[in-house]
Amino acid sequence: MTYSLTDIIVKIWEMSGFATITWQQLVMIIISCVLFYLAIVKEFEPLLLLPIAFGMLLANFPMTDLLAGPSGDQAGGLLYYLYQGIELGIYPPLIFLGVGAMTDFGPLIARPSSLFLGAAAQMGIYAAFMLAIALGFNPGEAAAIGIIGGADGPTAIWLTSKLAQDLLPAIAIAAYSYMALIPMIQPPIMRLLTTKKEREIKMEQLREVSKLEKIAFPIIVTILCILLLPSVAPLIGMLMLGNLFREAGVVDRLSKTAQNELINIVTIFIGLTVGSKAVGENFLKPETLMIIGLGLLAFMFSTVGGVLLGKLMCWLSGGKINPLIGSAGVSAVPMAARVSQVEGQKANPGNFLLMHAMGPNVAGVIGSAVAAGIFYALFGGN
Amino acid sequence: MSFYESVILSVFGLGVVFVVLISLSAIIGIQSRILNAFTRKKETDNEDTAPVQSADENNAPDISAGELRLYDVDEKTAAMIMAIVSDETKIPLSELRFKSIKALD
């Protein structure tokens, strides 16, 4: 058999990705480059957005079979196996283990009423859920879209992987992008709903929390939450285990591993595999734009819910609680608490709300996990 | 699912979130009271069995900064002493525990 030079060039061209790439794949490659820009230059949640963008890039090359499952004697692609951690619901609870090990629940223990704000700031989840139903999404998809309002990436990924896997990339990207945009989304709503006098309120210093209280906290939360709502066991269980590692003071090695190596490794896997599900044919749909719009509304409604309850608590406490701390109930630790601090200081330079806002902030993590557990209990079997 | 059903479900869902977190809040409040009462009782017992202080200490003015007791020493001097000890021993201040600083004649 003889080949001319032209035959060889044609053969190589046909075997290359250039010959088979679709316009959708090209668009997705461009979108992944935009995400690289946002992650690297604008530093929008780079720890997650960078691996998501790279996963998106890898998944949209033709003929790589990175996402193909095993067939016959042929092993599956690399991303197929890594994706099992999402499919089986393993990565998000492991992220929660690290988050628990990094979180100081002291401000929440010092002022347990912070939990009310963490609950009110889940309002956006249900507002977006109702809107998504009205727009024609099925209940599982609507629940996954709504959970964006919880402003908690691992929770959103966990619930979406259980209820609406096809929407996973759009929801994960929307959730993390809006979390990065919290300093722009929340302040106008906070200023609109509060008076200058309310924003100026200085709060009393929190009491000191004993070590014993901090050790008892994760155990009590685990027992109560899981008995009340068994479906939250993977998220709350791991969150509280990580926190017990931190507070017990006898397993420093485990605590450090959960806070550093483990969470970093899982972050790489979760980002890469979530991004790899953003394949052109599935991602470039009108539904994606609707999800991004609904996600923004969910964030806004959650902020409204937190601030309004903050106002109520301000009134009930005789002006002792600054309503700005209510917006921190949307999770997004510690970004949302920092926004409360910045807004408080703008109104009164002597105002230090950060530690007060950390209470609702960590309560929001528990609140969004509980909301996800309720959705999973309702729609998980469908 | 109709829009009306989604409204009912949302009210129910948000209600459950509130119930869980309010219960948690109540239990944390109770837990803190019990544990703090227990800790206070333990501290009182320890104080009762503590050795009698020297006459000088008993006559010292009641100035303290956290758990640190200062006897005839102002806070600025105490802060300077703590910084010097930390520097000389190469132990970070956060890992050092000072019980009292007393001026000698």
PDB file of C-alpha atoms in Angstrom, chain A residues 69-345:
ATOM      1  CA  GLY A  69     -17.421   4.788  30.719  1.00  0.00           C
ATOM      2  CA  PRO A  70     -15.764   1.373  30.503  1.00  0.00           C
ATOM      3  CA  SER A  71     -16.912  -0.917  27.695  1.00  0.00           C
ATOM      4  CA  GLY A  72     -15.851  -4.544  27.374  1.00  0.00           C
ATOM      5  CA  ASP A  73     -12.154  -4.816  28.209  1.00  0.00           C
ATOM      6  CA  GLN A  74     -11.660  -1.118  27.587  1.00  0.00           C
ATOM      7  CA  ALA A  75     -11.251   0.976  30.737  1.00  0.00           C
ATOM      8  CA  GLY A  76     -13.172   4.236  31.007  1.00  0.00           C
ATOM      9  CA  GLY A  77     -11.689   7.747  30.706  1.00  0.00           C
ATOM     10  CA  LEU A  78      -9.934   9.523  33.568  1.00  0.00           C
ATOM     11  CA  LEU A  79     -12.745  12.015  34.185  1.00  0.00           C
ATOM     12  CA  TYR A  80     -15.335   9.222  34.188  1.00  0.00           C
ATOM     13  CA  TYR A  81     -13.680   7.675  37.227  1.00  0.00           C
ATOM     14  CA  LEU A  82     -13.061  10.979  38.983  1.00  0.00           C
ATOM     15  CA  TYR A  83     -16.727  11.866  38.411  1.00  0.00           C
ATOM     16  CA  GLN A  84     -17.820   8.889  40.520  1.00  0.00           C
ATOM     17  CA  GLY A  85     -16.976  11.005  43.587  1.00  0.00           C
ATOM     18  CA  ILE A  86     -19.756  13.398  42.561  1.00  0.00           C
ATOM     19  CA  GLU A  87     -22.150  10.745  41.280  1.00  0.00           C
ATOM     20  CA  LEU A  88     -21.896   8.787  44.536  1.00  0.00           C
ATOM     21  CA  GLY A  89     -22.097  11.948  46.679  1.00  0.00           C
ATOM     22  CA  ILE A  90     -18.608  11.558  48.175  1.00  0.00           C
ATOM     23  CA  TYR A  91     -16.800  14.847  47.413  1.00  0.00           C
ATOM     24  CA  PRO A  92     -19.236  17.419  48.900  1.00  0.00           C
ATOM     25  CA  PRO A  93     -19.337  15.786  52.366  1.00  0.00           C
ATOM     26  CA  LEU A  94     -15.513  15.566  52.317  1.00  0.00           C
ATOM     27  CA  ILE A  95     -15.374  19.292  51.541  1.00  0.00           C
ATOM     28  CA  PHE A  96     -17.717  19.804  54.503  1.00  0.00           C
ATOM     29  CA  LEU A  97     -15.273  17.846  56.685  1.00  0.00           C
ATOM     30  CA  GLY A  98     -12.595  20.414  55.834  1.00  0.00           C
ATOM     31  CA  VAL A  99     -14.989  23.341  56.240  1.00  0.00           C
ATOM     32  CA  GLY A 100     -15.963  22.048  59.701  1.00  0.00           C
ATOM     33  CA  ALA A 101     -12.296  21.785  60.681  1.00  0.00           C
ATOM     34  CA  MET A 102     -11.735  25.395  59.585  1.00  0.00           C
ATOM     35  CA  THR A 103     -14.859  26.898  61.190  1.00  0.00           C
ATOM     36  CA  ASP A 104     -15.035  28.472  64.624  1.00  0.00           C
ATOM     37  CA  PHE A 105     -18.629  28.125  65.811  1.00  0.00           C
ATOM     38  CA  GLY A 106     -17.844  30.241  68.901  1.00  0.00           C
ATOM     39  CA  PRO A 107     -19.823  33.331  67.758  1.00  0.00           C
ATOM     40  CA  LEU A 108     -22.850  31.112  67.094  1.00  0.00           C
ATOM     41  CA  ILE A 109     -22.602  29.433  70.513  1.00  0.00           C
ATOM     42  CA  ALA A 110     -22.192  32.833  72.179  1.00  0.00           C
ATOM     43  CA  ARG A 111     -25.387  34.093  70.546  1.00  0.00           C
ATOM     44  CA  PRO A 112     -27.644  31.126  69.600  1.00  0.00           C
ATOM     45  CA  SER A 113     -30.299  33.509  68.210  1.00  0.00           C
ATOM     46  CA  SER A 114     -27.948  33.864  65.203  1.00  0.00           C
ATOM     47  CA  LEU A 115     -29.508  30.619  64.040  1.00  0.00           C
ATOM     48  CA  PHE A 116     -32.798  32.438  63.343  1.00  0.00           C
ATOM     49  CA  LEU A 117     -30.963  34.666  60.867  1.00  0.00           C
ATOM     50  CA  GLY A 118     -29.367  31.604  59.284  1.00  0.00           C
ATOM     51  CA  ALA A 119     -32.873  30.197  58.779  1.00  0.00           C
ATOM     52  CA  ALA A 120     -34.414  33.411  57.398  1.00  0.00           C
ATOM     53  CA  ALA A 121     -31.627  33.740  54.861  1.00  0.00           C
ATOM     54  CA  GLN A 122     -32.748  30.492  53.233  1.00  0.00           C
ATOM     55  CA  MET A 123     -35.837  32.297  51.924  1.00  0.00           C
ATOM     56  CA  GLY A 124     -34.219  32.723  48.514  1.00  0.00           C
ATOM     57  CA  ILE A 125     -33.972  28.952  48.107  1.00  0.00           C
ATOM     58  CA  TYR A 126     -37.749  28.628  48.242  1.00  0.00           C
ATOM     59  CA  ALA A 127     -38.423  31.771  46.208  1.00  0.00           C
ATOM     60  CA  ALA A 128     -36.234  30.427  43.382  1.00  0.00           C
ATOM     61  CA  PHE A 129     -37.824  26.975  43.756  1.00  0.00           C
ATOM     62  CA  MET A 130     -41.320  28.430  43.205  1.00  0.00           C
ATOM     63  CA  LEU A 131     -40.152  30.524  40.241  1.00  0.00           C
ATOM     64  CA  ALA A 132     -38.422  27.524  38.670  1.00  0.00           C
ATOM     65  CA  ILE A 133     -41.626  25.479  38.975  1.00  0.00           C
ATOM     66  CA  ALA A 134     -43.550  28.336  37.367  1.00  0.00           C
ATOM     67  CA  LEU A 135     -41.025  28.329  34.495  1.00  0.00           C
ATOM     68  CA  GLY A 136     -41.618  24.624  33.840  1.00  0.00           C
ATOM     69  CA  PHE A 137     -38.709  22.877  35.559  1.00  0.00           C
ATOM     70  CA  ASN A 138     -39.542  19.571  37.247  1.00  0.00           C
ATOM     71  CA  PRO A 139     -39.467  19.550  41.102  1.00  0.00           C
ATOM     72  CA  GLY A 140     -36.008  17.962  41.358  1.00  0.00           C
ATOM     73  CA  GLU A 141     -34.515  20.492  38.950  1.00  0.00           C
ATOM     74  CA  ALA A 142     -36.349  23.365  40.673  1.00  0.00           C
ATOM     75  CA  ALA A 143     -34.981  22.245  44.049  1.00  0.00           C
ATOM     76  CA  ALA A 144     -31.430  22.086  42.653  1.00  0.00           C
ATOM     77  CA  ILE A 145     -31.812  25.584  41.158  1.00  0.00           C
ATOM     78  CA  GLY A 146     -33.281  26.915  44.415  1.00  0.00           C
ATOM     79  CA  ILE A 147     -30.378  25.657  46.497  1.00  0.00           C
ATOM     80  CA  ILE A 148     -28.106  28.176  44.707  1.00  0.00           C
ATOM     81  CA  GLY A 149     -29.746  30.680  47.106  1.00  0.00           C
ATOM     82  CA  GLY A 150     -28.099  28.851  50.012  1.00  0.00           C
ATOM     83  CA  ALA A 151     -24.774  30.292  48.750  1.00  0.00           C
ATOM     84  CA  ASP A 152     -23.021  27.096  49.659  1.00  0.00           C
ATOM     85  CA  GLY A 153     -21.123  25.419  46.824  1.00  0.00           C
ATOM     86  CA  PRO A 154     -20.698  21.883  48.235  1.00  0.00           C
ATOM     87  CA  THR A 155     -24.373  21.754  49.293  1.00  0.00           C
ATOM     88  CA  ALA A 156     -25.485  22.891  45.823  1.00  0.00           C
ATOM     89  CA  ILE A 157     -23.270  20.281  44.156  1.00  0.00           C
ATOM     90  CA  TRP A 158     -24.422  17.537  46.525  1.00  0.00           C
ATOM     91  CA  LEU A 159     -28.129  18.182  45.983  1.00  0.00           C
ATOM     92  CA  THR A 160     -27.816  18.708  42.221  1.00  0.00           C
ATOM     93  CA  SER A 161     -25.835  15.485  41.818  1.00  0.00           C
ATOM     94  CA  LYS A 162     -28.720  13.695  43.539  1.00  0.00           C
ATOM     95  CA  LEU A 163     -31.674  15.405  41.854  1.00  0.00           C
ATOM     96  CA  ALA A 164     -30.643  16.913  38.510  1.00  0.00           C
ATOM     97  CA  GLN A 165     -27.212  15.806  37.290  1.00  0.00           C
ATOM     98  CA  ASP A 166     -27.657  17.399  33.859  1.00  0.00           C
ATOM     99  CA  LEU A 167     -27.873  20.833  35.473  1.00  0.00           C
ATOM    100  CA  LEU A 168     -24.746  20.320  37.581  1.00  0.00           C
ATOM    101  CA  PRO A 169     -22.280  22.503  35.618  1.00  0.00           C
ATOM    102  CA  ALA A 170     -24.700  25.422  35.230  1.00  0.00           C
ATOM    103  CA  ILE A 171     -25.682  25.317  38.905  1.00  0.00           C
ATOM    104  CA  ALA A 172     -22.116  24.929  40.189  1.00  0.00           C
ATOM    105  CA  ILE A 173     -20.833  27.760  38.010  1.00  0.00           C
ATOM    106  CA  ALA A 174     -23.772  30.015  38.968  1.00  0.00           C
ATOM    107  CA  ALA A 175     -23.365  29.225  42.690  1.00  0.00           C
ATOM    108  CA  TYR A 176     -19.626  29.914  42.794  1.00  0.00           C
ATOM    109  CA  SER A 177     -19.819  32.966  40.536  1.00  0.00           C
ATOM    110  CA  TYR A 178     -22.496  34.596  42.683  1.00  0.00           C
ATOM    111  CA  MET A 179     -20.589  33.739  45.855  1.00  0.00           C
ATOM    112  CA  ALA A 180     -17.659  35.656  44.382  1.00  0.00           C
ATOM    113  CA  LEU A 181     -19.993  38.527  43.490  1.00  0.00           C
ATOM    114  CA  ILE A 182     -21.530  38.822  46.980  1.00  0.00           C
ATOM    115  CA  PRO A 183     -19.731  42.136  47.691  1.00  0.00           C
ATOM    116  CA  MET A 184     -21.574  43.565  44.685  1.00  0.00           C
ATOM    117  CA  ILE A 185     -24.970  41.820  45.059  1.00  0.00           C
ATOM    118  CA  GLN A 186     -25.660  42.333  48.763  1.00  0.00           C
ATOM    119  CA  PRO A 187     -24.748  45.949  49.693  1.00  0.00           C
ATOM    120  CA  PRO A 188     -27.452  47.714  47.593  1.00  0.00           C
ATOM    121  CA  ILE A 189     -30.128  45.415  49.091  1.00  0.00           C
ATOM    122  CA  MET A 190     -28.778  45.935  52.613  1.00  0.00           C
ATOM    123  CA  ARG A 191     -28.785  49.713  52.236  1.00  0.00           C
ATOM    124  CA  LEU A 192     -32.240  49.698  50.662  1.00  0.00           C
ATOM    125  CA  LEU A 193     -33.821  47.751  53.529  1.00  0.00           C
ATOM    126  CA  THR A 194     -32.153  49.491  56.479  1.00  0.00           C
ATOM    127  CA  THR A 195     -32.029  53.022  57.806  1.00  0.00           C
ATOM    128  CA  LYS A 196     -28.726  54.781  58.531  1.00  0.00           C
ATOM    129  CA  LYS A 197     -29.590  54.707  62.223  1.00  0.00           C
ATOM    130  CA  GLU A 198     -29.978  50.918  62.121  1.00  0.00           C
ATOM    131  CA  ARG A 199     -26.705  50.459  60.246  1.00  0.00           C
ATOM    132  CA  GLU A 200     -24.901  52.574  62.846  1.00  0.00           C
ATOM    133  CA  ILE A 201     -25.884  50.308  65.752  1.00  0.00           C
ATOM    134  CA  LYS A 202     -22.874  49.083  67.724  1.00  0.00           C
ATOM    135  CA  MET A 203     -23.349  45.625  69.145  1.00  0.00           C
ATOM    136  CA  GLU A 204     -22.195  44.465  72.575  1.00  0.00           C
ATOM    137  CA  GLN A 205     -19.097  42.290  72.692  1.00  0.00           C
ATOM    138  CA  LEU A 206     -19.834  38.549  72.534  1.00  0.00           C
ATOM    139  CA  ARG A 207     -19.213  36.524  75.671  1.00  0.00           C
ATOM    140  CA  GLU A 208     -16.281  34.131  75.807  1.00  0.00           C
ATOM    141  CA  VAL A 209     -17.188  30.551  74.901  1.00  0.00           C
ATOM    142  CA  SER A 210     -15.598  27.773  76.948  1.00  0.00           C
ATOM    143  CA  LYS A 211     -13.715  24.871  75.379  1.00  0.00           C
ATOM    144  CA  LEU A 212     -16.251  22.450  76.823  1.00  0.00           C
ATOM    145  CA  GLU A 213     -19.106  24.231  75.021  1.00  0.00           C
ATOM    146  CA  LYS A 214     -17.180  24.123  71.756  1.00  0.00           C
ATOM    147  CA  ILE A 215     -16.552  20.389  72.115  1.00  0.00           C
ATOM    148  CA  ALA A 216     -20.179  19.633  73.023  1.00  0.00           C
ATOM    149  CA  PHE A 217     -21.551  21.719  70.121  1.00  0.00           C
ATOM    150  CA  PRO A 218     -20.729  19.412  67.161  1.00  0.00           C
ATOM    151  CA  ILE A 219     -21.935  16.361  69.065  1.00  0.00           C
ATOM    152  CA  ILE A 220     -25.251  17.987  70.003  1.00  0.00           C
ATOM    153  CA  VAL A 221     -25.846  19.392  66.509  1.00  0.00           C
ATOM    154  CA  THR A 222     -25.145  15.992  64.941  1.00  0.00           C
ATOM    155  CA  ILE A 223     -27.525  14.173  67.262  1.00  0.00           C
ATOM    156  CA  LEU A 224     -30.339  16.721  66.950  1.00  0.00           C
ATOM    157  CA  CYS A 225     -30.148  17.453  63.216  1.00  0.00           C
ATOM    158  CA  ILE A 226     -29.750  13.862  62.085  1.00  0.00           C
ATOM    159  CA  LEU A 227     -32.511  12.608  64.376  1.00  0.00           C
ATOM    160  CA  LEU A 228     -34.830  15.332  63.058  1.00  0.00           C
ATOM    161  CA  LEU A 229     -33.787  15.011  59.423  1.00  0.00           C
ATOM    162  CA  PRO A 230     -31.814  11.834  58.618  1.00  0.00           C
ATOM    163  CA  SER A 231     -31.213  12.923  55.004  1.00  0.00           C
ATOM    164  CA  VAL A 232     -28.790  15.657  56.165  1.00  0.00           C
ATOM    165  CA  ALA A 233     -26.476  13.051  57.718  1.00  0.00           C
ATOM    166  CA  PRO A 234     -23.750  13.159  55.018  1.00  0.00           C
ATOM    167  CA  LEU A 235     -23.374  16.957  55.096  1.00  0.00           C
ATOM    168  CA  ILE A 236     -24.021  17.793  58.752  1.00  0.00           C
ATOM    169  CA  GLY A 237     -22.254  14.622  59.930  1.00  0.00           C
ATOM    170  CA  MET A 238     -19.021  15.478  58.086  1.00  0.00           C
ATOM    171  CA  LEU A 239     -19.231  19.198  58.948  1.00  0.00           C
ATOM    172  CA  MET A 240     -19.508  18.407  62.629  1.00  0.00           C
ATOM    173  CA  LEU A 241     -16.853  15.671  62.545  1.00  0.00           C
ATOM    174  CA  GLY A 242     -14.412  18.205  61.087  1.00  0.00           C
ATOM    175  CA  ASN A 243     -15.376  20.683  63.800  1.00  0.00           C
ATOM    176  CA  LEU A 244     -14.927  18.082  66.529  1.00  0.00           C
ATOM    177  CA  PHE A 245     -11.418  17.356  65.155  1.00  0.00           C
ATOM    178  CA  ARG A 246     -10.692  21.070  65.542  1.00  0.00           C
ATOM    179  CA  GLU A 247     -12.160  21.609  68.980  1.00  0.00           C
ATOM    180  CA  ALA A 248     -11.260  18.318  70.690  1.00  0.00           C
ATOM    181  CA  GLY A 249      -7.594  19.351  70.738  1.00  0.00           C
ATOM    182  CA  VAL A 250      -6.379  15.746  70.752  1.00  0.00           C
ATOM    183  CA  VAL A 251      -6.324  15.022  67.012  1.00  0.00           C
ATOM    184  CA  ASP A 252      -4.390  17.962  65.625  1.00  0.00           C
ATOM    185  CA  ARG A 253      -2.965  15.874  62.786  1.00  0.00           C
ATOM    186  CA  LEU A 254      -6.431  14.891  61.575  1.00  0.00           C
ATOM    187  CA  SER A 255      -7.675  18.453  61.923  1.00  0.00           C
ATOM    188  CA  LYS A 256      -4.748  19.826  59.911  1.00  0.00           C
ATOM    189  CA  THR A 257      -5.174  17.172  57.218  1.00  0.00           C
ATOM    190  CA  ALA A 258      -8.903  17.930  56.898  1.00  0.00           C
ATOM    191  CA  GLN A 259      -8.191  21.678  56.716  1.00  0.00           C
ATOM    192  CA  ASN A 260      -5.379  21.448  54.189  1.00  0.00           C
ATOM    193  CA  GLU A 261      -4.384  18.367  52.197  1.00  0.00           C
ATOM    194  CA  LEU A 262      -7.757  16.611  52.106  1.00  0.00           C
ATOM    195  CA  ILE A 263      -9.874  19.635  51.229  1.00  0.00           C
ATOM    196  CA  ASN A 264      -7.337  20.720  48.595  1.00  0.00           C
ATOM    197  CA  ILE A 265      -7.262  17.318  46.908  1.00  0.00           C
ATOM    198  CA  VAL A 266     -11.051  17.038  46.907  1.00  0.00           C
ATOM    199  CA  THR A 267     -11.359  20.626  45.612  1.00  0.00           C
ATOM    200  CA  ILE A 268      -9.227  19.709  42.593  1.00  0.00           C
ATOM    201  CA  PHE A 269     -11.353  16.621  41.875  1.00  0.00           C
ATOM    202  CA  ILE A 270     -14.700  18.342  42.437  1.00  0.00           C
ATOM    203  CA  GLY A 271     -13.794  21.347  40.284  1.00  0.00           C
ATOM    204  CA  LEU A 272     -12.358  19.314  37.458  1.00  0.00           C
ATOM    205  CA  THR A 273     -15.257  16.871  37.298  1.00  0.00           C
ATOM    206  CA  VAL A 274     -18.019  19.489  37.653  1.00  0.00           C
ATOM    207  CA  GLY A 275     -16.433  21.416  34.790  1.00  0.00           C
ATOM    208  CA  SER A 276     -16.144  18.274  32.720  1.00  0.00           C
ATOM    209  CA  LYS A 277     -19.937  17.919  32.708  1.00  0.00           C
ATOM    210  CA  ALA A 278     -20.255  21.234  30.858  1.00  0.00           C
ATOM    211  CA  VAL A 279     -20.291  19.626  27.432  1.00  0.00           C
ATOM    212  CA  GLY A 280     -21.476  21.956  24.664  1.00  0.00           C
ATOM    213  CA  GLU A 281     -24.588  20.018  23.674  1.00  0.00           C
ATOM    214  CA  ASN A 282     -25.886  19.978  27.271  1.00  0.00           C
ATOM    215  CA  PHE A 283     -24.705  23.405  28.415  1.00  0.00           C
ATOM    216  CA  LEU A 284     -25.593  25.717  25.526  1.00  0.00           C
ATOM    217  CA  LYS A 285     -29.339  25.748  26.124  1.00  0.00           C
ATOM    218  CA  PRO A 286     -31.820  28.465  27.128  1.00  0.00           C
ATOM    219  CA  GLU A 287     -32.246  26.610  30.451  1.00  0.00           C
ATOM    220  CA  THR A 288     -28.675  27.553  31.402  1.00  0.00           C
ATOM    221  CA  LEU A 289     -29.498  31.263  31.125  1.00  0.00           C
ATOM    222  CA  MET A 290     -32.690  30.699  33.117  1.00  0.00           C
ATOM    223  CA  ILE A 291     -30.695  28.923  35.850  1.00  0.00           C
ATOM    224  CA  ILE A 292     -28.186  31.771  36.016  1.00  0.00           C
ATOM    225  CA  GLY A 293     -31.041  34.312  36.287  1.00  0.00           C
ATOM    226  CA  LEU A 294     -32.903  32.303  38.921  1.00  0.00           C
ATOM    227  CA  GLY A 295     -29.683  31.835  40.887  1.00  0.00           C
ATOM    228  CA  LEU A 296     -29.216  35.599  41.066  1.00  0.00           C
ATOM    229  CA  LEU A 297     -32.809  36.050  42.273  1.00  0.00           C
ATOM    230  CA  ALA A 298     -32.272  33.311  44.879  1.00  0.00           C
ATOM    231  CA  PHE A 299     -29.230  35.162  46.253  1.00  0.00           C
ATOM    232  CA  MET A 300     -31.135  38.433  46.373  1.00  0.00           C
ATOM    233  CA  PHE A 301     -34.174  36.941  48.138  1.00  0.00           C
ATOM    234  CA  SER A 302     -31.937  35.201  50.680  1.00  0.00           C
ATOM    235  CA  THR A 303     -30.268  38.524  51.487  1.00  0.00           C
ATOM    236  CA  VAL A 304     -33.700  40.146  51.829  1.00  0.00           C
ATOM    237  CA  GLY A 305     -34.871  37.364  54.186  1.00  0.00           C
ATOM    238  CA  GLY A 306     -31.825  37.711  56.440  1.00  0.00           C
ATOM    239  CA  VAL A 307     -31.933  41.508  56.618  1.00  0.00           C
ATOM    240  CA  LEU A 308     -35.695  41.606  57.290  1.00  0.00           C
ATOM    241  CA  LEU A 309     -35.396  39.182  60.194  1.00  0.00           C
ATOM    242  CA  GLY A 310     -32.396  41.201  61.373  1.00  0.00           C
ATOM    243  CA  LYS A 311     -34.654  44.265  61.434  1.00  0.00           C
ATOM    244  CA  LEU A 312     -37.270  42.367  63.419  1.00  0.00           C
ATOM    245  CA  MET A 313     -34.649  41.197  65.925  1.00  0.00           C
ATOM    246  CA  CYS A 314     -33.311  44.763  66.118  1.00  0.00           C
ATOM    247  CA  TRP A 315     -36.788  45.999  67.037  1.00  0.00           C
ATOM    248  CA  LEU A 316     -37.449  43.173  69.514  1.00  0.00           C
ATOM    249  CA  SER A 317     -34.082  43.661  71.230  1.00  0.00           C
ATOM    250  CA  GLY A 318     -34.657  47.392  71.618  1.00  0.00           C
ATOM    251  CA  GLY A 319     -32.006  48.328  69.061  1.00  0.00           C
ATOM    252  CA  LYS A 320     -29.234  46.060  70.327  1.00  0.00           C
ATOM    253  CA  ILE A 321     -28.874  44.029  67.122  1.00  0.00           C
ATOM    254  CA  ASN A 322     -27.584  45.600  63.933  1.00  0.00           C
ATOM    255  CA  PRO A 323     -29.786  44.243  61.090  1.00  0.00           C
ATOM    256  CA  LEU A 324     -26.795  44.213  58.731  1.00  0.00           C
ATOM    257  CA  ILE A 325     -25.622  40.941  60.288  1.00  0.00           C
ATOM    258  CA  GLY A 326     -28.762  39.261  58.892  1.00  0.00           C
ATOM    259  CA  SER A 327     -27.419  39.275  55.332  1.00  0.00           C
ATOM    260  CA  ALA A 328     -24.505  37.093  56.480  1.00  0.00           C
ATOM    261  CA  GLY A 329     -27.004  34.269  57.031  1.00  0.00           C
ATOM    262  CA  VAL A 330     -26.644  33.296  53.376  1.00  0.00           C
ATOM    263  CA  SER A 331     -23.529  31.163  54.166  1.00  0.00           C
ATOM    264  CA  ALA A 332     -20.677  32.044  51.762  1.00  0.00           C
ATOM    265  CA  VAL A 333     -18.290  31.935  54.732  1.00  0.00           C
ATOM    266  CA  PRO A 334     -16.619  34.346  55.445  1.00  0.00           C
ATOM    267  CA  MET A 335     -17.349  36.628  52.474  1.00  0.00           C
ATOM    268  CA  ALA A 336     -20.919  37.503  53.561  1.00  0.00           C
ATOM    269  CA  ALA A 337     -19.755  38.333  57.111  1.00  0.00           C
ATOM    270  CA  ARG A 338     -17.086  40.625  55.662  1.00  0.00           C
ATOM    271  CA  VAL A 339     -19.750  42.454  53.653  1.00  0.00           C
ATOM    272  CA  SER A 340     -21.715  43.097  56.883  1.00  0.00           C
ATOM    273  CA  GLN A 341     -18.522  44.412  58.501  1.00  0.00           C
ATOM    274  CA  VAL A 342     -17.733  46.735  55.573  1.00  0.00           C
ATOM    275  CA  GLU A 343     -21.296  48.117  55.396  1.00  0.00           C
ATOM    276  CA  GLY A 344     -21.402  48.605  59.172  1.00  0.00           C
ATOM    277  CA  GLN A 345     -18.130  50.526  59.115  1.00  0.00           C
TER     278      GLN A 345
END
